[in-house]
Coordinates of C-alpha atoms and ligand atoms in Angstrom, one line a residue:
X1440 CA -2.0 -79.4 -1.0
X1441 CA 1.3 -79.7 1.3
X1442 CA 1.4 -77.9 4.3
X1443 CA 4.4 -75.8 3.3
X1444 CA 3.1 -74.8 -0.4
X1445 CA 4.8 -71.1 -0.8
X1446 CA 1.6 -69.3 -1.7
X1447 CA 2.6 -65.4 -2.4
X1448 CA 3.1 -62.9 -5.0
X1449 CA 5.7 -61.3 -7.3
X1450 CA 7.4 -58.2 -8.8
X1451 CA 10.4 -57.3 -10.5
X1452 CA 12.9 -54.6 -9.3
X1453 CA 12.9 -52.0 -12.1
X1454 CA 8.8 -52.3 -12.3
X1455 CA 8.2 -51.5 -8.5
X1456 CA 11.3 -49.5 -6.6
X1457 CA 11.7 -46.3 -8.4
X1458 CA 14.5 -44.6 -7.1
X1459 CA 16.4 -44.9 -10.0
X1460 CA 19.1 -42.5 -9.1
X1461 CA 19.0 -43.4 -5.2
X1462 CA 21.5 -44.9 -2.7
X1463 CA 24.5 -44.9 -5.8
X1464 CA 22.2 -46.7 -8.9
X1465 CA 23.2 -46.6 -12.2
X1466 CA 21.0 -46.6 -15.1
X1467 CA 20.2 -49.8 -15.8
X1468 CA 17.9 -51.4 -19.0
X1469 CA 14.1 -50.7 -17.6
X1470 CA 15.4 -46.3 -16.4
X1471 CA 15.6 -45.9 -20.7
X1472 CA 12.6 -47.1 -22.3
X1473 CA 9.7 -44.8 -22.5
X1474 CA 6.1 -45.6 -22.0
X1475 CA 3.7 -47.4 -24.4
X1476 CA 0.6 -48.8 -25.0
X1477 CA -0.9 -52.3 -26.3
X1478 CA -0.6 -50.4 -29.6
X1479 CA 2.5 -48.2 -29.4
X1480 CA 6.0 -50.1 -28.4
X1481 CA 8.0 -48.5 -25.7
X1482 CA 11.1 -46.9 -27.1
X1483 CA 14.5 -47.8 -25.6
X1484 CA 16.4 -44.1 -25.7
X1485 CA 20.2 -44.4 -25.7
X1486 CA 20.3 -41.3 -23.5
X1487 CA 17.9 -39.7 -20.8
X1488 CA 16.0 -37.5 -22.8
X1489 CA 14.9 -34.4 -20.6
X1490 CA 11.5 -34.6 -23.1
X1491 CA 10.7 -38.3 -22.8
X1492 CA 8.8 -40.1 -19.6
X1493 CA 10.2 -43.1 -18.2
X1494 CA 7.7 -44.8 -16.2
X1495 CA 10.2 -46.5 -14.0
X1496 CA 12.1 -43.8 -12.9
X1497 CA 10.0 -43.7 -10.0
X1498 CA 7.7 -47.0 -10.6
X1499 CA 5.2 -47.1 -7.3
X1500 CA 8.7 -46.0 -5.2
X1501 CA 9.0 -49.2 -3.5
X1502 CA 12.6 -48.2 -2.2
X1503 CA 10.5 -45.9 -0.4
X1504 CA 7.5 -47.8 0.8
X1505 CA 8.6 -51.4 1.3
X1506 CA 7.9 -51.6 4.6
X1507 CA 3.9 -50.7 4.4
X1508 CA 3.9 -53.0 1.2
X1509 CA 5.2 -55.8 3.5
X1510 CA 3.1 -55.2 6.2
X1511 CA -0.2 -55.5 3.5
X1512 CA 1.5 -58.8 2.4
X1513 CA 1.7 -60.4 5.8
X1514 CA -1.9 -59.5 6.4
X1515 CA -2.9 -61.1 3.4
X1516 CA -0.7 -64.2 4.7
X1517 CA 2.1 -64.5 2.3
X1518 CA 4.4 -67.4 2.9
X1519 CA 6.9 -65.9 0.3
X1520 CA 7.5 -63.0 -2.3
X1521 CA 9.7 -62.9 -5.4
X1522 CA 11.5 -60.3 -6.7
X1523 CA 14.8 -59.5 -8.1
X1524 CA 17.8 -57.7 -7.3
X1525 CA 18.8 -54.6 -9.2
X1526 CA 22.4 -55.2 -11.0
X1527 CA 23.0 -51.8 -11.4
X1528 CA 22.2 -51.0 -7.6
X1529 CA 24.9 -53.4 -6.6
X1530 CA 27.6 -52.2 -9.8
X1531 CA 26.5 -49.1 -11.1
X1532 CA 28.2 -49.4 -14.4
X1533 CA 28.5 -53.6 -14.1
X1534 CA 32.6 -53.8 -14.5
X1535 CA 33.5 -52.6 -11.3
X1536 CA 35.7 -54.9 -9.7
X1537 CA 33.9 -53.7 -6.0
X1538 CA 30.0 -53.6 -5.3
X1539 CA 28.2 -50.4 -4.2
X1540 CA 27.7 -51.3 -0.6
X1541 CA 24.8 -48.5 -0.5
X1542 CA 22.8 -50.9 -3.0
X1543 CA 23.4 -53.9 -0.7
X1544 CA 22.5 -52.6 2.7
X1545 CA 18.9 -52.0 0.6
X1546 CA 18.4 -55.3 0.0
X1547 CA 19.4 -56.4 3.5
X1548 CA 16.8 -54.3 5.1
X1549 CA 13.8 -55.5 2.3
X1550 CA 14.5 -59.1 3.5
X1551 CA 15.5 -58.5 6.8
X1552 CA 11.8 -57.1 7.0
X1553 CA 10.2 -60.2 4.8
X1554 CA 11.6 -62.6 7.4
X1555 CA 10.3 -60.7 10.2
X1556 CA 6.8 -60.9 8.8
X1557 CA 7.6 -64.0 8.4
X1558 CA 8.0 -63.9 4.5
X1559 CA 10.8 -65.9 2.5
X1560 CA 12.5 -63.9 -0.3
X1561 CA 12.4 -65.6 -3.8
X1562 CA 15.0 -63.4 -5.8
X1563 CA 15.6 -63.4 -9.5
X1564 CA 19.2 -62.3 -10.4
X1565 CA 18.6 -61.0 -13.2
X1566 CA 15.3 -59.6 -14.2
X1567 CA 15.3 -58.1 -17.8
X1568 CA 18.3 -56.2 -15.9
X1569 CA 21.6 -55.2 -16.5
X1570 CA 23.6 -51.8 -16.0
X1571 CA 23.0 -49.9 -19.3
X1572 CA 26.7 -49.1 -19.5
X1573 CA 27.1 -53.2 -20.2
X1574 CA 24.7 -53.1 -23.1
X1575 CA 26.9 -49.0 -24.5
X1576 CA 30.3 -50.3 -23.7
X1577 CA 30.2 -54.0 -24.7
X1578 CA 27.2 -54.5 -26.5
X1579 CA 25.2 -56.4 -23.8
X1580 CA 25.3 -60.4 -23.9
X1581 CA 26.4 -60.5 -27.6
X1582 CA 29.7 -60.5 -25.6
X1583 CA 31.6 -63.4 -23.7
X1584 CA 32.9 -60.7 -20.7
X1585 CA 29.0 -60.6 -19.6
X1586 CA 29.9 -64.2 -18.4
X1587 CA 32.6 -62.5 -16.6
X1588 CA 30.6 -59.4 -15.3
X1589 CA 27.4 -61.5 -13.9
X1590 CA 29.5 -64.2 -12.0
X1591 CA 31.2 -61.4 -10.1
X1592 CA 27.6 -60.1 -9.3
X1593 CA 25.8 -63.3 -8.8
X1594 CA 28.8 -64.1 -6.0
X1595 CA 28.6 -60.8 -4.3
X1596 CA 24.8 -61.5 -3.9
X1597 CA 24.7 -65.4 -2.7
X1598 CA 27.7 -64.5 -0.2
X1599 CA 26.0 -61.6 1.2
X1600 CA 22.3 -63.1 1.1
X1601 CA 22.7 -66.3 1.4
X1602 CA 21.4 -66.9 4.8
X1603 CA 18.1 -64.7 4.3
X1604 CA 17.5 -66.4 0.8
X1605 CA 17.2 -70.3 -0.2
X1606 CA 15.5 -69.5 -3.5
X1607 CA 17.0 -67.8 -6.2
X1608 CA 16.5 -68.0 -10.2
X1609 CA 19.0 -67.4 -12.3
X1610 CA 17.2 -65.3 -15.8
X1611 CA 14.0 -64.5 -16.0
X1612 CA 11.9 -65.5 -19.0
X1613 CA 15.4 -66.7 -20.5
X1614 CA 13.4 -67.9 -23.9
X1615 CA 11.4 -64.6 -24.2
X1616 CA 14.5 -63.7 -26.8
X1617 CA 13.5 -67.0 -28.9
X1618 CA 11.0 -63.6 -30.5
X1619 CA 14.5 -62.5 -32.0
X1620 CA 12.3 -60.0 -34.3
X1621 CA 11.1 -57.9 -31.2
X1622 CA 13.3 -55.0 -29.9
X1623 CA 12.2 -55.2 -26.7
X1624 CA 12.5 -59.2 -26.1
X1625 CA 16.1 -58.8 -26.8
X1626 CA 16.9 -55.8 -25.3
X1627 CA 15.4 -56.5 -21.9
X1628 CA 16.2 -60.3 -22.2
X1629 CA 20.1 -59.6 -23.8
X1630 CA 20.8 -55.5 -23.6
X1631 CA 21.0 -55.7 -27.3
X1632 CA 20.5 -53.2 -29.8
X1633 CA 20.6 -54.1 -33.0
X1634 CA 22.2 -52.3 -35.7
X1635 CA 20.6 -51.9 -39.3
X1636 CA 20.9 -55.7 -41.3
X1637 CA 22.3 -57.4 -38.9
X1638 CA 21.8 -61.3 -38.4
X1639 CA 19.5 -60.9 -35.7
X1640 CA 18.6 -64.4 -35.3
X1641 CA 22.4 -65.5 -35.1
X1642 CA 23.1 -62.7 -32.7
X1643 CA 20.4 -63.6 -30.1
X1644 CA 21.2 -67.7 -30.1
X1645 CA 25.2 -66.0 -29.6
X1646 CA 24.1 -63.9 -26.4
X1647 CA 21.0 -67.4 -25.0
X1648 CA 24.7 -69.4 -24.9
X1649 CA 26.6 -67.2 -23.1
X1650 CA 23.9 -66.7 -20.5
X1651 CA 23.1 -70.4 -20.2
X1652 CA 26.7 -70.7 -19.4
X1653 CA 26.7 -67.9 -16.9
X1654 CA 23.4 -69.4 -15.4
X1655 CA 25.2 -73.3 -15.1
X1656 CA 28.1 -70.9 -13.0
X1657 CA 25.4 -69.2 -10.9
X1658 CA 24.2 -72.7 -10.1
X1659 CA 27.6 -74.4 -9.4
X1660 CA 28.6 -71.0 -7.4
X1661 CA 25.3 -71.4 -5.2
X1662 CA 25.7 -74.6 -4.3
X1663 CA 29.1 -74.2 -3.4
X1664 CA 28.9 -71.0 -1.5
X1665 CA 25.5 -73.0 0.6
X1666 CA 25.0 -76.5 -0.4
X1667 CA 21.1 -75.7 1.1
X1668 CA 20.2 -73.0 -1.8
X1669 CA 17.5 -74.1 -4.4
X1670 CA 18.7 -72.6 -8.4
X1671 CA 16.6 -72.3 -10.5
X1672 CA 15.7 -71.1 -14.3
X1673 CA 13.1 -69.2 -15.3
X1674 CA 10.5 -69.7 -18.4
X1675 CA 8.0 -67.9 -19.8
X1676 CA 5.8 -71.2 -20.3
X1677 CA 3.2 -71.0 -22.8
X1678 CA 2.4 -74.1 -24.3
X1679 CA 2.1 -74.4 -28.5
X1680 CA -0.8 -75.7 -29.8
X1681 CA -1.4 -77.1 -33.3
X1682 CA -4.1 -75.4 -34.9
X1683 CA -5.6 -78.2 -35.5
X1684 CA -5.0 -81.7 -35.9
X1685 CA -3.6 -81.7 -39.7
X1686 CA 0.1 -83.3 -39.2
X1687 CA 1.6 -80.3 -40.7
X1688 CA 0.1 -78.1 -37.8
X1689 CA 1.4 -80.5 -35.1
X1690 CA 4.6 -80.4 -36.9
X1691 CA 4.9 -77.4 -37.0
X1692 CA 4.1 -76.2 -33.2
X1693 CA 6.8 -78.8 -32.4
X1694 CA 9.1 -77.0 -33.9
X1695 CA 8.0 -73.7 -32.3
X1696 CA 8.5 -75.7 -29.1
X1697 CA 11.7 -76.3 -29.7
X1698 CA 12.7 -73.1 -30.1
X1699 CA 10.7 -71.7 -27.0
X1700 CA 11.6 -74.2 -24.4
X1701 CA 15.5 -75.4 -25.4
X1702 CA 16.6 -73.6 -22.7
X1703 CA 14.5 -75.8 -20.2
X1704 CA 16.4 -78.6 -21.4
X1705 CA 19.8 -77.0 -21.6
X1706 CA 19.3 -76.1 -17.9
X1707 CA 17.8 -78.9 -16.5
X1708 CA 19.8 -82.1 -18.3
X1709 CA 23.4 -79.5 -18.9
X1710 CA 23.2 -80.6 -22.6
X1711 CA 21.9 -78.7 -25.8
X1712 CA 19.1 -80.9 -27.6
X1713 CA 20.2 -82.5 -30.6
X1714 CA 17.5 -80.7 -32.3
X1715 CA 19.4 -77.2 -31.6
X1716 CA 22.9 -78.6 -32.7
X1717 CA 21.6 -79.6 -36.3
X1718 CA 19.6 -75.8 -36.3
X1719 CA 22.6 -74.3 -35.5
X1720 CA 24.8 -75.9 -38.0
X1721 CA 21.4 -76.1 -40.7
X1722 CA 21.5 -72.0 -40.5
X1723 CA 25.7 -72.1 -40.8
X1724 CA 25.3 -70.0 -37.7
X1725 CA 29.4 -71.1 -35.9
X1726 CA 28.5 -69.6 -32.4
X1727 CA 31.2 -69.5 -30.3
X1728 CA 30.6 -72.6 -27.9
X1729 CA 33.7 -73.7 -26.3
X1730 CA 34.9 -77.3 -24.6
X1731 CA 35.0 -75.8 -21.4
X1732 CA 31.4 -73.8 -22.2
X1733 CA 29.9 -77.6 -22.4
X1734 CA 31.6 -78.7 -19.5
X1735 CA 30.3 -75.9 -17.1
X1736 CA 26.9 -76.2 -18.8
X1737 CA 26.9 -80.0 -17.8
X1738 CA 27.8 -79.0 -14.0
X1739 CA 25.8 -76.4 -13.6
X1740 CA 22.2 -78.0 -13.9
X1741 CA 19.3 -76.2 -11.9
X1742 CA 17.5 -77.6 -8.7
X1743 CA 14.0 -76.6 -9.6
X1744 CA 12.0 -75.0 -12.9
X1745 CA 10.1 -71.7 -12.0
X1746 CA 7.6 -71.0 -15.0
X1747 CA 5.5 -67.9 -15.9
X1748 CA 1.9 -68.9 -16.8
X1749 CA -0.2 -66.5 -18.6
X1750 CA -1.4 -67.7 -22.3
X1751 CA -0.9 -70.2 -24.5
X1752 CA 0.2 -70.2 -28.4
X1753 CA -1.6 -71.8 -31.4
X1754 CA 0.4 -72.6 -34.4
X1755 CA -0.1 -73.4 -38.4
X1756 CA 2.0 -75.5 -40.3
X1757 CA 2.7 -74.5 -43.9
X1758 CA 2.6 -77.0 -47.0
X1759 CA 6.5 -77.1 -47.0
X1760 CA 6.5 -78.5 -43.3
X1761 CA 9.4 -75.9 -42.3
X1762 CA 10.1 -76.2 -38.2
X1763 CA 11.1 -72.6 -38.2
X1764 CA 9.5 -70.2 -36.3
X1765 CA 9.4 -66.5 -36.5
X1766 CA 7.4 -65.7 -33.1
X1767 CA 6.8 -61.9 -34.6
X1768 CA 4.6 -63.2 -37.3
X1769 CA 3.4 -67.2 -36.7
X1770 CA 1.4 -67.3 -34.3
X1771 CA -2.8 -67.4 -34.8
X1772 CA -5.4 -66.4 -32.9
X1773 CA -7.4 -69.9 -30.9
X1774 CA -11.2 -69.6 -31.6
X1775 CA -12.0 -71.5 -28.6
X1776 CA -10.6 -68.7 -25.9
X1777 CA -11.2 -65.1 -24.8
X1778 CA -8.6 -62.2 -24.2
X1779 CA -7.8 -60.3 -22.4
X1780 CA -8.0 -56.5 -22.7
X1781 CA -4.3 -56.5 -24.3
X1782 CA -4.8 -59.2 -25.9
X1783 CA -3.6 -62.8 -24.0
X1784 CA -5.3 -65.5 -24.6
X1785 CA -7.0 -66.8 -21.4
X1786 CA -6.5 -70.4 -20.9
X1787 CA -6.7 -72.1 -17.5
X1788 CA -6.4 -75.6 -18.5
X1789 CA -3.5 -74.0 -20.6
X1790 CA -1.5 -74.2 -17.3
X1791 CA -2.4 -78.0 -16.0
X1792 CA -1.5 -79.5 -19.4
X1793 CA 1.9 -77.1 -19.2
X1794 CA 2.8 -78.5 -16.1
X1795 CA 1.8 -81.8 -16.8
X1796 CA 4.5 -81.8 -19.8
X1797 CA 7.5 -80.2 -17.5
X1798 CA 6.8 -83.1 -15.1
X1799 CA 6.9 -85.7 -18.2
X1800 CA 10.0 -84.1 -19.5
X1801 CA 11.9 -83.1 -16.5
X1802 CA 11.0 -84.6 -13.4
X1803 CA 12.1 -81.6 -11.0
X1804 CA 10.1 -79.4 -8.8
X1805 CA 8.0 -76.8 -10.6
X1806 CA 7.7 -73.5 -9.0
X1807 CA 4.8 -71.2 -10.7
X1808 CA 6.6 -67.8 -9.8
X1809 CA 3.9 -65.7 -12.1
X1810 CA 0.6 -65.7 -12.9
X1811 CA -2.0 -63.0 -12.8
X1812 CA -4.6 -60.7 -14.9
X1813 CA -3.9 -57.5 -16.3
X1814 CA -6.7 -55.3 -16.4
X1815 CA -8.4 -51.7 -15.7
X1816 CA -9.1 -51.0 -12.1
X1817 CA -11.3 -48.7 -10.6
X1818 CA -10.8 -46.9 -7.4
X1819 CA -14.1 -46.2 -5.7
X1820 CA -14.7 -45.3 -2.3
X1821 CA -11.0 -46.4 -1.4
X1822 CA -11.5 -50.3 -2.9
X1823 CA -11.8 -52.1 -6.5
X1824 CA -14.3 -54.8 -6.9
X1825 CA -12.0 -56.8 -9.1
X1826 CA -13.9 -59.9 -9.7
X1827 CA -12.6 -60.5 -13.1
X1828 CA -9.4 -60.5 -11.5
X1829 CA -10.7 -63.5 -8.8
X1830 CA -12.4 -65.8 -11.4
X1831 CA -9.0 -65.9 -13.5
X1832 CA -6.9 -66.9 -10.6
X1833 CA -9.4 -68.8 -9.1
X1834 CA -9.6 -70.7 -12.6
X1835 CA -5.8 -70.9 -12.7
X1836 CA -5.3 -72.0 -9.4
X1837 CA -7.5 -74.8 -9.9
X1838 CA -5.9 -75.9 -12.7
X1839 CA -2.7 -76.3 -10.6
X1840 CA -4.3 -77.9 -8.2
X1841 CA -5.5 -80.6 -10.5
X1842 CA -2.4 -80.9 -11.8
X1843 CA -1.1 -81.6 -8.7
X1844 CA -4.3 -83.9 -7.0
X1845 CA -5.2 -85.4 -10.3
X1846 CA -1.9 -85.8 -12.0
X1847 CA 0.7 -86.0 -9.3
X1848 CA 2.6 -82.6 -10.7
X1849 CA 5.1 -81.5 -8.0
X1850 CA 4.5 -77.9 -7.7
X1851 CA 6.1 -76.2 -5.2
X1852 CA 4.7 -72.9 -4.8
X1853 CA 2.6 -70.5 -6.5
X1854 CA 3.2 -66.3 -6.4
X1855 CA 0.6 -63.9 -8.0
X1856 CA 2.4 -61.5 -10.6
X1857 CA 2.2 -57.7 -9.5
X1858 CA 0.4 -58.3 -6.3
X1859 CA 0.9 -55.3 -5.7
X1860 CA 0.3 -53.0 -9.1
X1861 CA 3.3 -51.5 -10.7
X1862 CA 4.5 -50.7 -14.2
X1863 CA 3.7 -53.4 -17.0
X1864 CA 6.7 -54.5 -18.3
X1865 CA 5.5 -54.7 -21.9
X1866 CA 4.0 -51.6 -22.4
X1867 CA 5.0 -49.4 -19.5
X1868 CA 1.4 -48.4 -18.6
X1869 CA 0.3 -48.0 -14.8
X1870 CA -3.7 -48.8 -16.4
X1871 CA -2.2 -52.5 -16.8
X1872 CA -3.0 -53.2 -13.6
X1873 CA -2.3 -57.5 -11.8
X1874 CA -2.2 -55.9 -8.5
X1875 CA -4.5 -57.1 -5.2
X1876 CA -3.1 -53.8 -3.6
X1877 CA -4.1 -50.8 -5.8
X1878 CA -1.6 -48.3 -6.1
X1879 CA -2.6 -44.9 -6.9
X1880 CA -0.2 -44.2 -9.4
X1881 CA -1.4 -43.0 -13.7
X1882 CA -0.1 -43.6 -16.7
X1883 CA 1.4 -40.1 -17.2
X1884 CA 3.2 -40.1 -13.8
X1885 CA 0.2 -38.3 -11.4
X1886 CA -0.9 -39.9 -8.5
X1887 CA -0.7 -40.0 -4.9
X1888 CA 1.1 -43.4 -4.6
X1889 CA -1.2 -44.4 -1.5
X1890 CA -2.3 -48.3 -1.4
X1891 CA -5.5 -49.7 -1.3
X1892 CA -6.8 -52.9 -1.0
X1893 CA -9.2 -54.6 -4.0
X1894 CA -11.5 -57.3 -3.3
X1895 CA -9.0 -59.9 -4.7
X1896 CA -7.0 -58.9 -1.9
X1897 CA -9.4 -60.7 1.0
X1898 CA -10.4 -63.3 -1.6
X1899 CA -6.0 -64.4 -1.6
X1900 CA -6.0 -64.0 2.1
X1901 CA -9.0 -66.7 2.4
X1902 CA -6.9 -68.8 -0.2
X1903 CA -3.9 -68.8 1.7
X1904 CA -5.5 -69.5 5.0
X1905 CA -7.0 -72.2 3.9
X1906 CA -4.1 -73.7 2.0
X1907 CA -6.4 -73.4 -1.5
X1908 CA -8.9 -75.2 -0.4
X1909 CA -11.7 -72.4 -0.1
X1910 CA -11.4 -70.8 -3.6
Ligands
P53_1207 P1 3.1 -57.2 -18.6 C1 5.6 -62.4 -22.5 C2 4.8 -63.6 -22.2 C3 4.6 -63.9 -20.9 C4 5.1 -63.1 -19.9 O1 3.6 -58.6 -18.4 C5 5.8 -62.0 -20.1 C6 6.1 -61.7 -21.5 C7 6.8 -60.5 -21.8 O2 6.0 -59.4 -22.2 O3 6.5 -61.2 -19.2 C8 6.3 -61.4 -17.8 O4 3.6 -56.4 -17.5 C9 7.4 -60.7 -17.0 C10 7.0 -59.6 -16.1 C11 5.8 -58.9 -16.7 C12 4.7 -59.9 -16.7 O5 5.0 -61.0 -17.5 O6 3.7 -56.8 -19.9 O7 8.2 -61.7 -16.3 O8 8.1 -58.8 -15.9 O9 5.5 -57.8 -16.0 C13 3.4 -59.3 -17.2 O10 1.6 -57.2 -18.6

C-alpha cells in the first residue's frame, strides 16, 4: 500500500452535528423527517410538528463536541475524515444572495482543528442536503434555479476553504434517486415531494440533469478558484449481478446498471451514454437539456470517483427481455450471502470486482469514502466487543487491497462510514450503529452523549499504523 493511502472515517453533517437551530441554521432536508425502523419509513413532515421526534435535531451534537471527537480520531491515527457541509448553515433559506457568516466560522474552526491533529478534511457539498425552503418554494431540483442556488454556495465554500480542503465531492450517492419509487431516495437525493400521479420517473431523470450540470460547474469553479483541488462525484456502488447465468438475467442486470451508474459516466467522460439518450426519447420523456447544459457537462469532468461500498444487487430478467428497472420491486435476494441485521447483503468480494470494473471503465483514481457495518452495540463496562464489526472490515479491506496488489486498482484512500456512531440515514435509528466510538445516545432521544471506545477502535488504530498490513 502507498505510503500516503488516506486511511480514516466518515459522517455526514445532518447525521452527527445536531444543533439544528444553532449559530443562524435553517431547516434543512434531514431537521423534517421523523424516525423509523427497518420496517417503518421515516416520514418527511412539511412542518415541525411539536408531536413528532426528529432524530437529527440534535444527532450526537457534534457542533458541540467536535473537538473530543477529533482528539479520539487522531489517537486512532486518522490521516483524513469526510464529512459535508451543511447548506442551510451557510444560506439558511438557500436564495440569499449573502452567506451566514456564523455558519462559516463553524466550519473553519472543525478543520482548523483536523489539520492541527494532523487530519485532512474530505468534504461532500452536498450530502442529501439542501435548505428545506428550496424544496417549499421551488420544488427542490425539479427546478433549473437550484443550478443557480448551489453554484453560489459551492463558490462561497471553495473561496473560503480552499486552503484547508484539497478534496471535495460534489453529490453524494447522486444515483440513489435511479430508486425513483422511494420517497426518501428522492427527497434526500432531490428535495422532491411528489404530488399524487405524477410522472415520477420523468421528474427524477429532470432534477439527476440539473444536478450533473451543477456538479460539471462545481468542478470547473474548483479548479479555477485552486487549480490543486481534487472534485469528485459520489456513488453509491453496488454492483448488479445476474441471477444466474441465463442471457435474459445478464441482460437484464445490464440494464439495471445502466440506470444505477449513468451518472459515473456523465461525470467522468462529460457526455450522457448513448444508452440514456435512446431511454429518454424511448419513454417520450423531453427533459429540458440545453446546448449550453452539454457544453458545461463536457468541461466540468471530475478528478477522482469516490464510491460507497456496502452490498451488492442480484437481478432477474423476464421472458420479454425489458432493460427497465424499477429498483422498488426487482431486485432478488443472492442465496450465496448473509445479511445483515437490516437486511444488506454482505459481500466482500462484492467490493474488489466493483472496483475492478470502475478502473476498466474509467481509469481515474478511486476513493472508497464509505464502508462500514451497521449493527446493535452493547455498552458494557464502558467498551463494546464489536467483533462482528472487525471481521466485516477486515474482509472488506482485504478485498481492496487485492484489488489494488492483485489487480493494479488505484485506490486512493479508504474512510470507515459513521466512525463515530450517529443517526442512520435510512431509518433514523441511533440502535444502527457503524461507529468505532460508541456514543451514548437511544433511539427515542435519551442518553448521555458521552463517547466510548469499542474494540474496533484499537483494531483501526493497528490498521492504520501499519499501513493495512496487520489486519
Ligand atoms: P444507513 C443505500 C445504499 C448504500 C448506501 O446507511 C446508502 C443507501 C441509502 O440508504 O446510504 C449511505 O445509515 C449514505 C449515508 C448512510 C450510509 O449509507 O441507512 O451515504 O449517509 O448513513 C449508511 O445505515
Amino acid at each position: 500500500m502507498n505510503q500516503d493511502f488516506l486511511w480514516g472515517g466518515a459522517v455526514a453533517a445532518h447525521q452527527v452535528e445536531g444543533a439544528y437551530r444553532e449559530g443562524g441554521k435553517g431547516l434543512n432536508l434531514a431537521d423534517m423527517m421523523s424516525a423509523g425502523s427497518v420496517n417503518s419509513p421515516r416520514i418527511i413532515t412539511r412542518k415541525i410538528d411539536a408531536h413528532c421526534y426528529y432524530p437529527n435535531h440534535e444527532a450526537i451534537d457534534f457542533y458541540h463536541h467536535y473537538k473530543e471527537d477529533i482528539a479520539l480520531f487522531h489517537e486512532i491515527g486518522f490521516k483524513c475524515f469526510r464529512t459535508s457541509i451543511s447548506w442551510a448553515r451557510i444560506f439558511p433559506k438557500g436564495d440569499e444572495k449573502t452567506p451566514n457568516e456564523e455558519g462559516l466560522i463553524f466550519y473553519d474552526n472543525l478543520f482548523d482543528e483536523l489539520l492541527k491533529n494532523g487530519i485532512q478534511p474530505i468534504v461532500t457539498l452536498s450530502h442529501f442536503e439542501m435548505p428545506f425552503a428550496l424544496c417549499e418554494k421551488y420544488g427542490g431540483w425539479r427546478n433549473r434555479k437550484l443550478i443557480t442556488f448551489f453554484e453560489n454556495f459551492v463558490r462561497t465554500c471553495l473561496e473560503r476553504y480552499h486552503e484547508k480542503v484539497k478534496y471535495w465531492m460534489t453529490f453524494n450517492e447522486i444515483n440513489n434517486q435511479t430508486n425513483y419509487n422511494s420517497d426518501g431516495a428522492v427527497f434526500t437525493n432531490s428535495g422532491i415531494i411528489f404530488e399524487e400521479g405524477e410522472d415520477r420517473e420523468r421528474i427524477v431523470y429532470q432534477a439527476s440533469h440539473y444536478e450533473l450540470v451543477a456538479s460539471a460547474k462545481a468542478v470547473a469553479i474548483a479548479h479555477q478558484i485552486d487549480p490543486s483541488l481534487k472534485i469528485g462525484c459520489m456513488i453509491a456502488m453496488t454492483p448488479i449481478y445476474p441471477y444466474s447465468c441465463a442471457p435474459s438475467d445478464m441482460l437484464k442486470s445490464l440494464g439495471a446498471a445502466h440506470k444505477r451508474f449513468w451518472y459515473m459516466d456523465v461525470q467522468t467522460r462529460g457526455v450522457y451514454p448513448a444508452y440514456m439518450k435512446t431511454f429518454f426519447k424511448r419513454k417520450d420523456f423531453h427533459l429540458d437539456i440545453t446546448d449550453e447544459d452539454l457544453e458545461i457537462i463536457k468541461n466540468g469532468c471530475v478528478d477522482y470517483i469516490g464510491i460507497s461500498y456496502y452490498m451488492s444487487f442480484v437481478l432477474k430478467g423476464d421472458s420479454d427481455v425489458n432493460l427497465d428497472y424499477d429498483e422498488s420491486n426487482d431486485l432478488c435476494d443472492n442465496p450465496y450471502l448473509s445479511s445483515t441485521k437490516w437486511g444488506w447483503p454482505i459481500d466482500p468480494d462484492g467490493l474488489r470486482y466493483a472496483l475492478n470494473r470502475i478502473e476498466d471503465l474509467y481509469h481515474l483514481p478511486i476513493f472508497i469514502v464509505e464502508n462500514g457495518f451497521g449493527t446493535v452495540d452493547l455498552l458494557e463496562n464502558g467498551t463494546v466487543h464489536d467483533q462482528s464489526r472487525i471481521d466485516y472490515l477486515r474482509m472488506h479491506i482485504q478485498s481492496m487491497k487485492d484489488a489494488i496488489e492483485i489487480d493494479g486498482v488505484n485506490v486512493i484512500g479508504y474512510t470507515i462510514w459513521g466512525c463515530i456512531d450517529c443517526v442512520s440515514f435510512s431509518t433514523g435509528e441511533m440502535k444502527k450503529r457503524y461507529g468505532l466510538i460508541y456514543v451514548d445516545k437511544n433511539n427515542d432521544g435519551t442518553g448521555s452523549l458521552r463517547r466510548f471506545k469499542k474494540d474496533s477502535f484499537y483494531w483501526y488504530k493497528q490498521v492504520i499504523s501499519s499501513n493495512g498490513e496487520d489486519l
